[in-house]
Amino acid sequence: MPASERRFVAMTVTRRITGKIRVRLDRAILTVADGPDTGREAKLEEGILTIGTDPGSGFCLTDPTVSRRHAEVARTSDGFLLQDVGSTNGTFINGVRVDRAYLRDGTTITLGKSEIGFRLNEETFVPAASHATRFGEMIGRDKSMREIFSLLERLSGSDVTVLLQGETGTGKELAARGLHSYGPRSSMPFVVFNCAAVPSELMESELFGFEKGAFTGADASRQGAVEEAEGGTLFLDEIGELSLSLQPKLLRLLDRREFKRLGEAGERHSNIRFVAATNRDLEAQVMEGTFRQDLFFRTSAARVKLPPLRERPDDVPALLKHFLDEISRRTGKQFRLAEPALKILCNHAWPGNARELKNILETAGALCGGETIGPEDLPPLSRVVPRDGAGSMRGAEVRALRDAMEMAGGNKRKAARLLGIAPSTLYAKMRKYKI
């Protein structure tokens, strides 16, 4: 991947009425306007940019009046923060000495005899659909998925924090693993921290670790998920479940890359990439006061929404083949779908998305007496009704009724049993929808 395609920083991904994915890039650019290093430039990607004469600085200058570690610019939830880090000659913004201040587009920073211009660069573009039909373990031939693959391919080369949104079963963890495995941190750990699976009273110690004696039963110090992911990627799954009391500490980790173990006095530094995921409406949670607005902005530097399977029905046959091949390899059988079973599965709304599809095939394979899976081998399909326009109540009910009738071979009483409703209710619904 060309380096120019890796310079992804703060991004907002949205969908327009046309269905196109649009990405807005916010990139901070610092350029020396006057001084020994005139013309030298640095782009702030994610995290913190250190400015000084130390060769290890992110923005290294040769001006002898600039300290080795003079100042740093950090991308925070509130914007770009400039902070003097104990320089000899001070840090100035538009002629006024400051210890710390937020930067605006067009600001002039003076360090020693060097004047540095700060500007924000915004760019909006529509990523072209990838030619690939896979991203890591994700599969998709539909154009909407290939557009997402293109975006994920480019995001993988950056350390920008990504928020993956989508219904349960749409492949958010697979997308996170792909971002890690295609990126420069692929040889380092990929750690999953499921915020919904950890009791609130244990969440801090599980995420940040703890020191010996921090609480009753803490007989030895232990690393948390943050330290386990050092150098690699920390995947914060179900981030909408994170307790309000812990959100400020996560925000500090994202902003400053600093954290404390439970029971520890000093700060630790972290070098990890963050990817978060949720099936919740975080913006609604912000309005309700259950999720901090600053943390929402910080975790959603790049937002990618994964479409539900019902919005890309052409991907169902490919997913069916993929999962059948996977089950066949594991069991030593050569499973195939009979045409009636294939038709039922292709017409289903899949409210549980690809995860539901895989589970259905796993069960059908176990129930099948041979290697050909017929309608009689399929377990009852989910009758959960999606609430969005793409899968309306009417459409979902019609599909469920037709699926049940096919599975029952036209026997209405058997179809009613499969659906868990009375035969009279089935008859009424069939008359209503003229089935």
Short mmCIF file of C-alpha atoms in Angstrom, two decimals:
data_model
loop_
_atom_site.label_atom_id
_atom_site.label_comp_id
_atom_site.label_asym_id
_atom_site.label_seq_id
_atom_site.Cartn_x
_atom_site.Cartn_y
_atom_site.Cartn_z
CA MET A 1 0.00 0.00 0.00
CA PRO A 2 1.55 3.38 -0.98
CA ALA A 3 2.52 5.60 1.94
CA SER A 4 0.24 8.33 0.61
CA GLU A 5 -2.72 6.07 1.22
CA ARG A 6 -1.74 5.45 4.84
CA ARG A 7 -2.09 9.04 6.02
CA PHE A 8 -5.52 8.64 7.43
CA VAL A 9 -6.27 10.62 10.54
CA ALA A 10 -9.56 11.86 11.92
CA MET A 11 -12.30 10.66 9.58
CA THR A 12 -16.04 10.66 9.55
CA VAL A 13 -17.73 8.04 7.39
CA THR A 14 -21.32 8.72 6.37
CA ARG A 15 -23.88 7.35 3.93
CA ARG A 16 -25.72 9.69 1.60
CA ILE A 17 -29.12 9.07 -0.01
CA THR A 18 -27.29 7.74 -3.06
CA GLY A 19 -25.92 4.91 -0.92
CA LYS A 20 -22.34 6.08 -1.53
CA ILE A 21 -19.90 6.01 1.37
CA ARG A 22 -18.34 9.41 1.91
CA VAL A 23 -15.30 10.01 4.07
CA ARG A 24 -14.21 13.32 5.56
CA LEU A 25 -10.54 13.53 6.52
CA ASP A 26 -9.33 16.06 9.12
CA ARG A 27 -5.54 16.23 9.03
CA ALA A 28 -3.32 18.59 11.02
CA ILE A 29 -0.31 19.95 9.11
CA LEU A 30 2.57 21.83 10.75
CA THR A 31 4.97 23.74 8.48
CA VAL A 32 8.05 25.74 9.47
CA ALA A 33 7.42 29.20 7.99
CA ASP A 34 10.58 30.90 9.29
CA GLY A 35 13.82 29.68 10.84
CA PRO A 36 16.65 27.23 10.03
CA ASP A 37 14.17 24.52 8.97
CA THR A 38 11.93 26.65 6.73
CA GLY A 39 9.71 24.44 4.58
CA ARG A 40 9.95 21.37 6.80
CA GLU A 41 6.53 19.83 7.35
CA ALA A 42 4.88 17.26 9.60
CA LYS A 43 1.43 15.72 9.47
CA LEU A 44 -0.24 14.71 12.70
CA GLU A 45 -1.90 11.36 12.33
CA GLU A 46 -3.10 9.78 15.55
CA GLY A 47 -1.96 10.40 19.11
CA ILE A 48 0.85 12.81 19.94
CA LEU A 49 3.45 14.63 17.83
CA THR A 50 6.59 15.65 19.76
CA ILE A 51 8.49 18.72 18.53
CA GLY A 52 12.17 19.29 19.39
CA THR A 53 15.78 18.81 18.30
CA ASP A 54 15.97 15.27 19.67
CA PRO A 55 16.43 12.93 16.68
CA GLY A 56 13.61 10.80 18.07
CA SER A 57 11.09 13.64 17.88
CA GLY A 58 8.16 13.23 15.56
CA PHE A 59 8.89 16.72 14.19
CA CYS A 60 12.67 17.10 14.46
CA LEU A 61 14.12 20.60 14.09
CA THR A 62 17.74 21.82 13.88
CA ASP A 63 17.15 25.27 15.42
CA PRO A 64 19.62 25.49 18.38
CA THR A 65 17.18 27.74 20.29
CA VAL A 66 14.64 24.88 20.36
CA SER A 67 14.90 22.41 23.25
CA ARG A 68 15.48 18.69 22.68
CA ARG A 69 11.91 18.05 23.82
CA HIS A 70 10.27 21.42 23.42
CA ALA A 71 6.54 20.90 22.89
CA GLU A 72 3.99 18.40 21.73
CA VAL A 73 0.71 18.49 19.85
CA ALA A 74 -1.92 15.91 20.81
CA ARG A 75 -5.15 15.09 19.09
CA THR A 76 -7.78 15.10 21.83
CA SER A 77 -11.55 14.78 21.89
CA ASP A 78 -11.78 18.61 21.94
CA GLY A 79 -9.30 19.28 19.12
CA PHE A 80 -5.54 19.66 18.72
CA LEU A 81 -3.81 20.57 22.00
CA LEU A 82 -0.36 22.23 22.06
CA GLN A 83 1.61 21.81 25.29
CA ASP A 84 5.05 23.06 26.33
CA VAL A 85 6.99 20.18 27.93
CA GLY A 86 9.56 22.15 29.96
CA SER A 87 11.39 24.01 27.19
CA THR A 88 14.11 26.57 27.93
CA ASN A 89 12.84 29.40 25.71
CA GLY A 90 9.12 28.83 25.97
CA THR A 91 6.28 28.20 23.54
CA PHE A 92 4.30 31.05 21.99
CA ILE A 93 1.02 31.24 20.05
CA ASN A 94 0.55 34.38 17.97
CA GLY A 95 3.14 36.12 20.20
CA VAL A 96 1.65 35.07 23.56
CA ARG A 97 3.52 32.62 25.79
CA VAL A 98 1.47 29.53 26.69
CA ASP A 99 1.88 26.35 28.68
CA ARG A 100 -0.97 24.66 26.86
CA ALA A 101 -3.62 25.79 24.40
CA TYR A 102 -5.89 24.43 21.71
CA LEU A 103 -4.86 25.23 18.16
CA ARG A 104 -7.02 26.76 15.46
CA ASP A 105 -6.56 26.69 11.73
CA GLY A 106 -4.05 29.40 10.78
CA THR A 107 -2.38 29.60 14.20
CA THR A 108 1.34 30.54 14.29
CA ILE A 109 3.48 28.70 16.86
CA THR A 110 6.85 30.16 17.86
CA LEU A 111 9.54 27.90 19.32
CA GLY A 112 12.89 29.63 19.79
CA LYS A 113 13.67 31.35 16.47
CA SER A 114 11.34 29.07 14.50
CA GLU A 115 7.84 30.03 13.44
CA ILE A 116 5.53 27.11 12.65
CA GLY A 117 2.22 27.44 10.88
CA PHE A 118 -0.63 25.17 11.93
CA ARG A 119 -3.45 24.35 9.55
CA LEU A 120 -6.25 21.84 9.26
CA ASN A 121 -6.73 20.04 6.00
CA GLU A 122 -10.20 18.66 5.28
CA GLU A 123 -10.94 16.41 2.34
CA THR A 124 -14.08 14.55 1.35
CA PHE A 125 -13.97 11.61 -1.02
CA VAL A 126 -15.93 8.54 -2.07
CA PRO A 127 -13.80 5.38 -1.93
CA ALA A 128 -13.97 3.28 -5.07
CA ALA A 129 -15.24 -0.25 -4.60
CA SER A 130 -12.43 -2.73 -4.04
CA HIS A 131 -11.89 -5.43 -6.65
CA ALA A 132 -11.46 -7.87 -3.78
CA THR A 133 -14.47 -9.82 -2.53
CA ARG A 134 -12.80 -10.53 0.81
CA PHE A 135 -11.19 -8.55 3.58
CA GLY A 136 -9.53 -10.91 6.01
CA GLU A 137 -12.27 -13.40 6.89
CA MET A 138 -15.07 -11.11 5.67
CA ILE A 139 -16.81 -12.03 2.41
CA GLY A 140 -18.85 -9.72 0.20
CA ARG A 141 -19.47 -9.33 -3.52
CA ASP A 142 -22.10 -6.63 -3.11
CA LYS A 143 -20.85 -3.17 -4.08
CA SER A 144 -21.61 -1.74 -0.64
CA MET A 145 -19.32 -4.34 0.96
CA ARG A 146 -16.57 -3.82 -1.60
CA GLU A 147 -16.67 -0.08 -0.88
CA ILE A 148 -16.23 -0.89 2.81
CA PHE A 149 -13.39 -3.29 1.99
CA SER A 150 -11.67 -0.47 0.09
CA LEU A 151 -12.02 1.83 3.09
CA LEU A 152 -10.83 -0.82 5.57
CA GLU A 153 -7.84 -1.62 3.35
CA ARG A 154 -6.74 2.00 3.52
CA LEU A 155 -7.53 2.42 7.22
CA SER A 156 -5.44 -0.65 8.05
CA GLY A 157 -2.23 1.19 7.23
CA SER A 158 -2.92 3.89 9.83
CA ASP A 159 -3.17 4.06 13.61
CA VAL A 160 -6.41 6.05 13.49
CA THR A 161 -9.05 4.90 15.98
CA VAL A 162 -11.91 3.16 14.17
CA LEU A 163 -15.48 2.69 15.39
CA LEU A 164 -17.25 -0.22 13.72
CA GLN A 165 -21.03 0.00 13.85
CA GLY A 166 -23.61 -2.54 12.81
CA GLU A 167 -26.16 -5.06 13.96
CA THR A 168 -25.20 -8.22 15.81
CA GLY A 169 -23.65 -10.75 13.46
CA THR A 170 -22.53 -8.32 10.73
CA GLY A 171 -18.84 -9.13 11.23
CA LYS A 172 -17.51 -6.29 13.38
CA GLU A 173 -14.86 -8.43 15.06
CA LEU A 174 -13.79 -9.85 11.69
CA ALA A 175 -13.37 -6.29 10.40
CA ALA A 176 -11.29 -5.40 13.47
CA ARG A 177 -9.09 -8.46 12.99
CA GLY A 178 -8.65 -7.52 9.33
CA LEU A 179 -7.59 -3.97 10.26
CA HIS A 180 -4.97 -5.50 12.54
CA SER A 181 -3.71 -8.25 10.23
CA TYR A 182 -3.37 -5.96 7.19
CA GLY A 183 -1.61 -3.23 9.19
CA PRO A 184 1.95 -2.61 10.38
CA ARG A 185 1.14 -4.05 13.83
CA SER A 186 0.13 -7.46 12.47
CA SER A 187 3.01 -9.30 14.17
CA MET A 188 1.99 -7.90 17.56
CA PRO A 189 -0.95 -8.95 19.80
CA PHE A 190 -4.61 -8.51 18.91
CA VAL A 191 -6.54 -8.39 22.18
CA VAL A 192 -10.34 -8.44 22.48
CA PHE A 193 -11.94 -6.71 25.46
CA ASN A 194 -15.69 -7.28 25.52
CA CYS A 195 -17.21 -4.50 27.61
CA ALA A 196 -20.53 -6.38 27.83
CA ALA A 197 -18.95 -9.56 29.19
CA VAL A 198 -17.11 -8.06 32.17
CA PRO A 199 -18.99 -7.13 35.39
CA SER A 200 -18.83 -3.39 36.03
CA GLU A 201 -16.98 -3.84 39.35
CA LEU A 202 -14.19 -5.77 37.58
CA MET A 203 -13.99 -3.72 34.41
CA GLU A 204 -11.21 -1.33 35.51
CA SER A 205 -8.91 -4.06 36.79
CA GLU A 206 -9.52 -6.25 33.71
CA LEU A 207 -8.84 -3.36 31.31
CA PHE A 208 -5.96 -1.58 33.07
CA GLY A 209 -4.60 -4.30 35.37
CA PHE A 210 -3.92 -4.05 39.10
CA GLU A 211 -1.13 -3.94 41.65
CA LYS A 212 -0.61 -6.42 44.47
CA GLY A 213 -2.83 -5.44 47.40
CA ALA A 214 -5.07 -3.17 45.32
CA PHE A 215 -8.11 -5.02 46.68
CA THR A 216 -8.96 -8.09 48.73
CA GLY A 217 -7.64 -11.14 46.91
CA ALA A 218 -5.08 -9.23 44.80
CA ASP A 219 -2.16 -11.43 45.92
CA ALA A 220 -0.01 -10.49 42.92
CA SER A 221 0.17 -7.76 40.30
CA ARG A 222 -1.45 -8.50 36.97
CA GLN A 223 -1.53 -6.94 33.53
CA GLY A 224 -4.80 -5.81 32.03
CA ALA A 225 -5.94 -5.90 28.42
CA VAL A 226 -4.16 -2.60 27.64
CA GLU A 227 -0.74 -4.00 28.56
CA GLU A 228 -1.45 -7.33 26.90
CA ALA A 229 -2.07 -5.46 23.64
CA GLU A 230 1.17 -3.42 23.86
CA GLY A 231 2.54 -2.76 20.39
CA GLY A 232 -0.56 -4.25 18.78
CA THR A 233 -4.31 -3.61 18.65
CA LEU A 234 -6.89 -3.44 21.43
CA PHE A 235 -10.42 -4.23 20.20
CA LEU A 236 -13.04 -2.71 22.51
CA ASP A 237 -16.15 -4.70 21.65
CA GLU A 238 -19.58 -3.45 22.75
CA ILE A 239 -18.07 -0.14 23.85
CA GLY A 240 -21.58 1.22 24.49
CA GLU A 241 -21.68 -1.00 27.59
CA LEU A 242 -18.66 0.73 29.17
CA SER A 243 -19.53 2.11 32.61
CA LEU A 244 -19.72 5.90 32.98
CA SER A 245 -17.19 5.79 35.83
CA LEU A 246 -14.56 4.20 33.58
CA GLN A 247 -15.15 6.36 30.51
CA PRO A 248 -12.90 9.29 31.66
CA LYS A 249 -10.00 6.86 32.18
CA LEU A 250 -10.44 5.39 28.72
CA LEU A 251 -10.60 8.92 27.31
CA ARG A 252 -7.25 9.74 28.95
CA LEU A 253 -5.75 6.58 27.50
CA LEU A 254 -6.97 7.54 24.03
CA ASP A 255 -5.89 11.18 24.35
CA ARG A 256 -2.58 10.85 26.18
CA ARG A 257 -1.75 7.17 25.78
CA GLU A 258 -1.41 7.07 29.57
CA PHE A 259 -3.09 4.86 32.17
CA LYS A 260 -2.73 3.55 35.71
CA ARG A 261 -3.12 0.07 37.04
CA LEU A 262 -5.65 -0.16 39.85
CA GLY A 263 -3.81 0.65 43.08
CA GLU A 264 -0.84 2.24 41.29
CA ALA A 265 0.40 5.81 41.87
CA GLY A 266 2.40 6.43 38.69
CA GLU A 267 1.30 6.62 35.09
CA ARG A 268 2.20 4.05 32.46
CA HIS A 269 2.54 4.75 28.75
CA SER A 270 0.91 2.69 26.06
CA ASN A 271 1.67 2.16 22.37
CA ILE A 272 -1.39 0.47 20.90
CA ARG A 273 -3.98 0.95 18.20
CA PHE A 274 -7.64 1.14 19.20
CA VAL A 275 -10.59 -0.31 17.34
CA ALA A 276 -14.05 -0.17 18.94
CA ALA A 277 -17.38 -1.72 17.98
CA THR A 278 -21.02 -1.37 18.96
CA ASN A 279 -24.49 -2.38 17.84
CA ARG A 280 -25.94 0.50 19.86
CA ASP A 281 -26.80 4.04 18.80
CA LEU A 282 -24.02 5.86 20.63
CA GLU A 283 -25.29 9.28 19.55
CA ALA A 284 -28.60 8.49 21.28
CA GLN A 285 -26.66 7.37 24.38
CA VAL A 286 -24.81 10.69 24.36
CA MET A 287 -28.17 12.49 24.34
CA GLU A 288 -29.39 10.26 27.20
CA GLY A 289 -26.25 10.97 29.23
CA THR A 290 -25.08 7.34 29.35
CA PHE A 291 -22.08 7.85 27.06
CA ARG A 292 -19.69 10.81 27.19
CA GLN A 293 -19.76 13.07 24.17
CA ASP A 294 -15.99 13.64 24.23
CA LEU A 295 -15.37 9.88 24.32
CA PHE A 296 -17.80 9.39 21.43
CA PHE A 297 -15.89 11.91 19.30
CA ARG A 298 -12.57 10.37 20.31
CA THR A 299 -13.52 6.77 19.52
CA SER A 300 -15.28 7.63 16.28
CA ALA A 301 -12.40 9.34 14.48
CA ALA A 302 -13.27 6.93 11.66
CA ARG A 303 -16.74 5.43 11.68
CA VAL A 304 -17.55 2.46 9.46
CA LYS A 305 -21.07 1.05 9.41
CA LEU A 306 -21.39 -2.55 8.28
CA PRO A 307 -24.63 -3.23 6.38
CA PRO A 308 -27.00 -6.00 7.50
CA LEU A 309 -27.24 -9.10 5.33
CA ARG A 310 -30.82 -8.31 4.25
CA GLU A 311 -29.48 -5.21 2.47
CA ARG A 312 -27.10 -7.33 0.39
CA PRO A 313 -29.03 -10.51 -0.48
CA ASP A 314 -26.71 -11.28 -3.39
CA ASP A 315 -24.01 -12.14 -0.83
CA VAL A 316 -26.09 -14.96 0.71
CA PRO A 317 -25.13 -17.69 -1.85
CA ALA A 318 -21.42 -16.91 -1.45
CA LEU A 319 -21.68 -17.01 2.35
CA LEU A 320 -23.62 -20.27 2.20
CA LYS A 321 -20.88 -21.83 0.08
CA HIS A 322 -18.14 -20.51 2.34
CA PHE A 323 -19.73 -21.83 5.53
CA LEU A 324 -20.67 -25.18 3.93
CA ASP A 325 -17.08 -25.64 2.76
CA GLU A 326 -15.88 -24.80 6.27
CA ILE A 327 -18.25 -27.33 7.87
CA SER A 328 -17.34 -29.96 5.27
CA ARG A 329 -13.61 -29.59 5.98
CA ARG A 330 -14.20 -29.91 9.70
CA THR A 331 -16.50 -32.95 9.49
CA GLY A 332 -14.95 -34.76 6.54
CA LYS A 333 -18.27 -34.70 4.64
CA GLN A 334 -19.13 -32.94 1.38
CA PHE A 335 -22.28 -31.03 2.24
CA ARG A 336 -24.46 -29.44 -0.41
CA LEU A 337 -27.83 -27.70 -0.34
CA ALA A 338 -30.83 -29.13 -2.15
CA GLU A 339 -32.50 -26.53 -4.40
CA PRO A 340 -35.61 -26.09 -2.18
CA ALA A 341 -33.41 -25.54 0.90
CA LEU A 342 -31.23 -23.08 -1.01
CA LYS A 343 -34.33 -21.14 -2.06
CA ILE A 344 -35.61 -20.93 1.51
CA LEU A 345 -32.27 -19.66 2.80
CA CYS A 346 -31.83 -17.13 0.00
CA ASN A 347 -35.30 -15.68 0.67
CA HIS A 348 -34.84 -15.38 4.44
CA ALA A 349 -34.44 -11.88 5.98
CA TRP A 350 -31.52 -12.95 8.25
CA PRO A 351 -32.18 -10.65 11.22
CA GLY A 352 -29.19 -12.32 12.92
CA ASN A 353 -27.04 -11.67 9.83
CA ALA A 354 -24.07 -13.87 8.86
CA ARG A 355 -23.79 -15.32 12.37
CA GLU A 356 -27.36 -16.63 12.18
CA LEU A 357 -26.71 -18.05 8.72
CA LYS A 358 -23.64 -19.93 9.95
CA ASN A 359 -25.50 -21.30 12.99
CA ILE A 360 -28.38 -22.51 10.81
CA LEU A 361 -25.97 -24.42 8.56
CA GLU A 362 -24.13 -25.89 11.57
CA THR A 363 -27.43 -27.23 12.93
CA ALA A 364 -28.62 -28.46 9.51
CA GLY A 365 -25.35 -30.31 9.01
CA ALA A 366 -25.78 -32.05 12.36
CA LEU A 367 -29.41 -32.99 11.58
CA CYS A 368 -28.75 -34.13 8.02
CA GLY A 369 -28.58 -37.89 7.62
CA GLY A 370 -26.41 -37.69 4.51
CA GLU A 371 -24.56 -34.93 2.71
CA THR A 372 -27.48 -33.18 0.98
CA ILE A 373 -29.28 -30.69 3.20
CA GLY A 374 -32.98 -30.46 2.39
CA PRO A 375 -35.78 -28.25 3.79
CA GLU A 376 -36.58 -30.89 6.40
CA ASP A 377 -33.05 -30.55 7.85
CA LEU A 378 -33.30 -26.81 8.42
CA PRO A 379 -34.11 -25.70 11.97
CA PRO A 380 -36.87 -23.07 12.45
CA LEU A 381 -35.61 -19.76 11.13
CA SER A 382 -35.67 -16.65 13.30
CA ARG A 383 -38.93 -14.70 13.24
CA VAL A 384 -37.39 -11.53 14.69
CA VAL A 385 -38.69 -8.59 12.68
CA PRO A 386 -36.08 -5.98 11.68
CA ARG A 387 -37.18 -2.43 12.45
CA ASP A 388 -35.62 -0.62 9.53
CA GLY A 389 -37.26 0.13 6.21
CA ALA A 390 -35.20 -2.44 4.32
CA GLY A 391 -36.82 -5.25 6.30
CA SER A 392 -40.33 -4.05 7.09
CA MET A 393 -42.83 -5.91 9.28
CA ARG A 394 -44.89 -6.93 6.24
CA GLY A 395 -41.88 -8.17 4.27
CA ALA A 396 -40.45 -10.14 7.20
CA GLU A 397 -43.81 -11.78 8.01
CA VAL A 398 -44.39 -12.76 4.39
CA ARG A 399 -40.91 -14.33 4.18
CA ALA A 400 -41.41 -16.18 7.48
CA LEU A 401 -44.77 -17.56 6.33
CA ARG A 402 -43.41 -18.67 2.97
CA ASP A 403 -40.33 -20.24 4.58
CA ALA A 404 -42.50 -22.19 7.03
CA MET A 405 -44.86 -23.38 4.28
CA GLU A 406 -41.93 -24.62 2.19
CA MET A 407 -40.36 -26.38 5.16
CA ALA A 408 -43.72 -27.99 5.97
CA GLY A 409 -44.24 -29.13 2.39
CA GLY A 410 -47.45 -27.07 2.14
CA ASN A 411 -48.96 -28.52 5.33
CA LYS A 412 -50.49 -25.50 7.12
CA ARG A 413 -50.80 -27.15 10.52
CA LYS A 414 -47.16 -28.20 10.44
CA ALA A 415 -46.16 -24.69 9.29
CA ALA A 416 -48.08 -23.18 12.21
CA ARG A 417 -46.21 -25.48 14.63
CA LEU A 418 -42.87 -24.43 13.10
CA LEU A 419 -43.80 -20.78 13.60
CA GLY A 420 -45.12 -21.36 17.12
CA ILE A 421 -48.55 -19.86 16.33
CA ALA A 422 -52.09 -21.22 16.23
CA PRO A 423 -53.34 -22.61 12.86
CA SER A 424 -56.11 -20.00 12.90
CA THR A 425 -53.49 -17.22 13.16
CA LEU A 426 -51.58 -18.73 10.26
CA TYR A 427 -54.74 -18.89 8.10
CA ALA A 428 -55.57 -15.26 8.93
CA LYS A 429 -52.08 -14.04 8.03
CA MET A 430 -52.05 -16.02 4.78
CA ARG A 431 -55.38 -14.45 3.80
CA LYS A 432 -54.09 -11.01 4.82
CA TYR A 433 -50.99 -11.30 2.63
CA LYS A 434 -52.74 -13.34 -0.10
CA ILE A 435 -50.28 -16.21 0.13
#
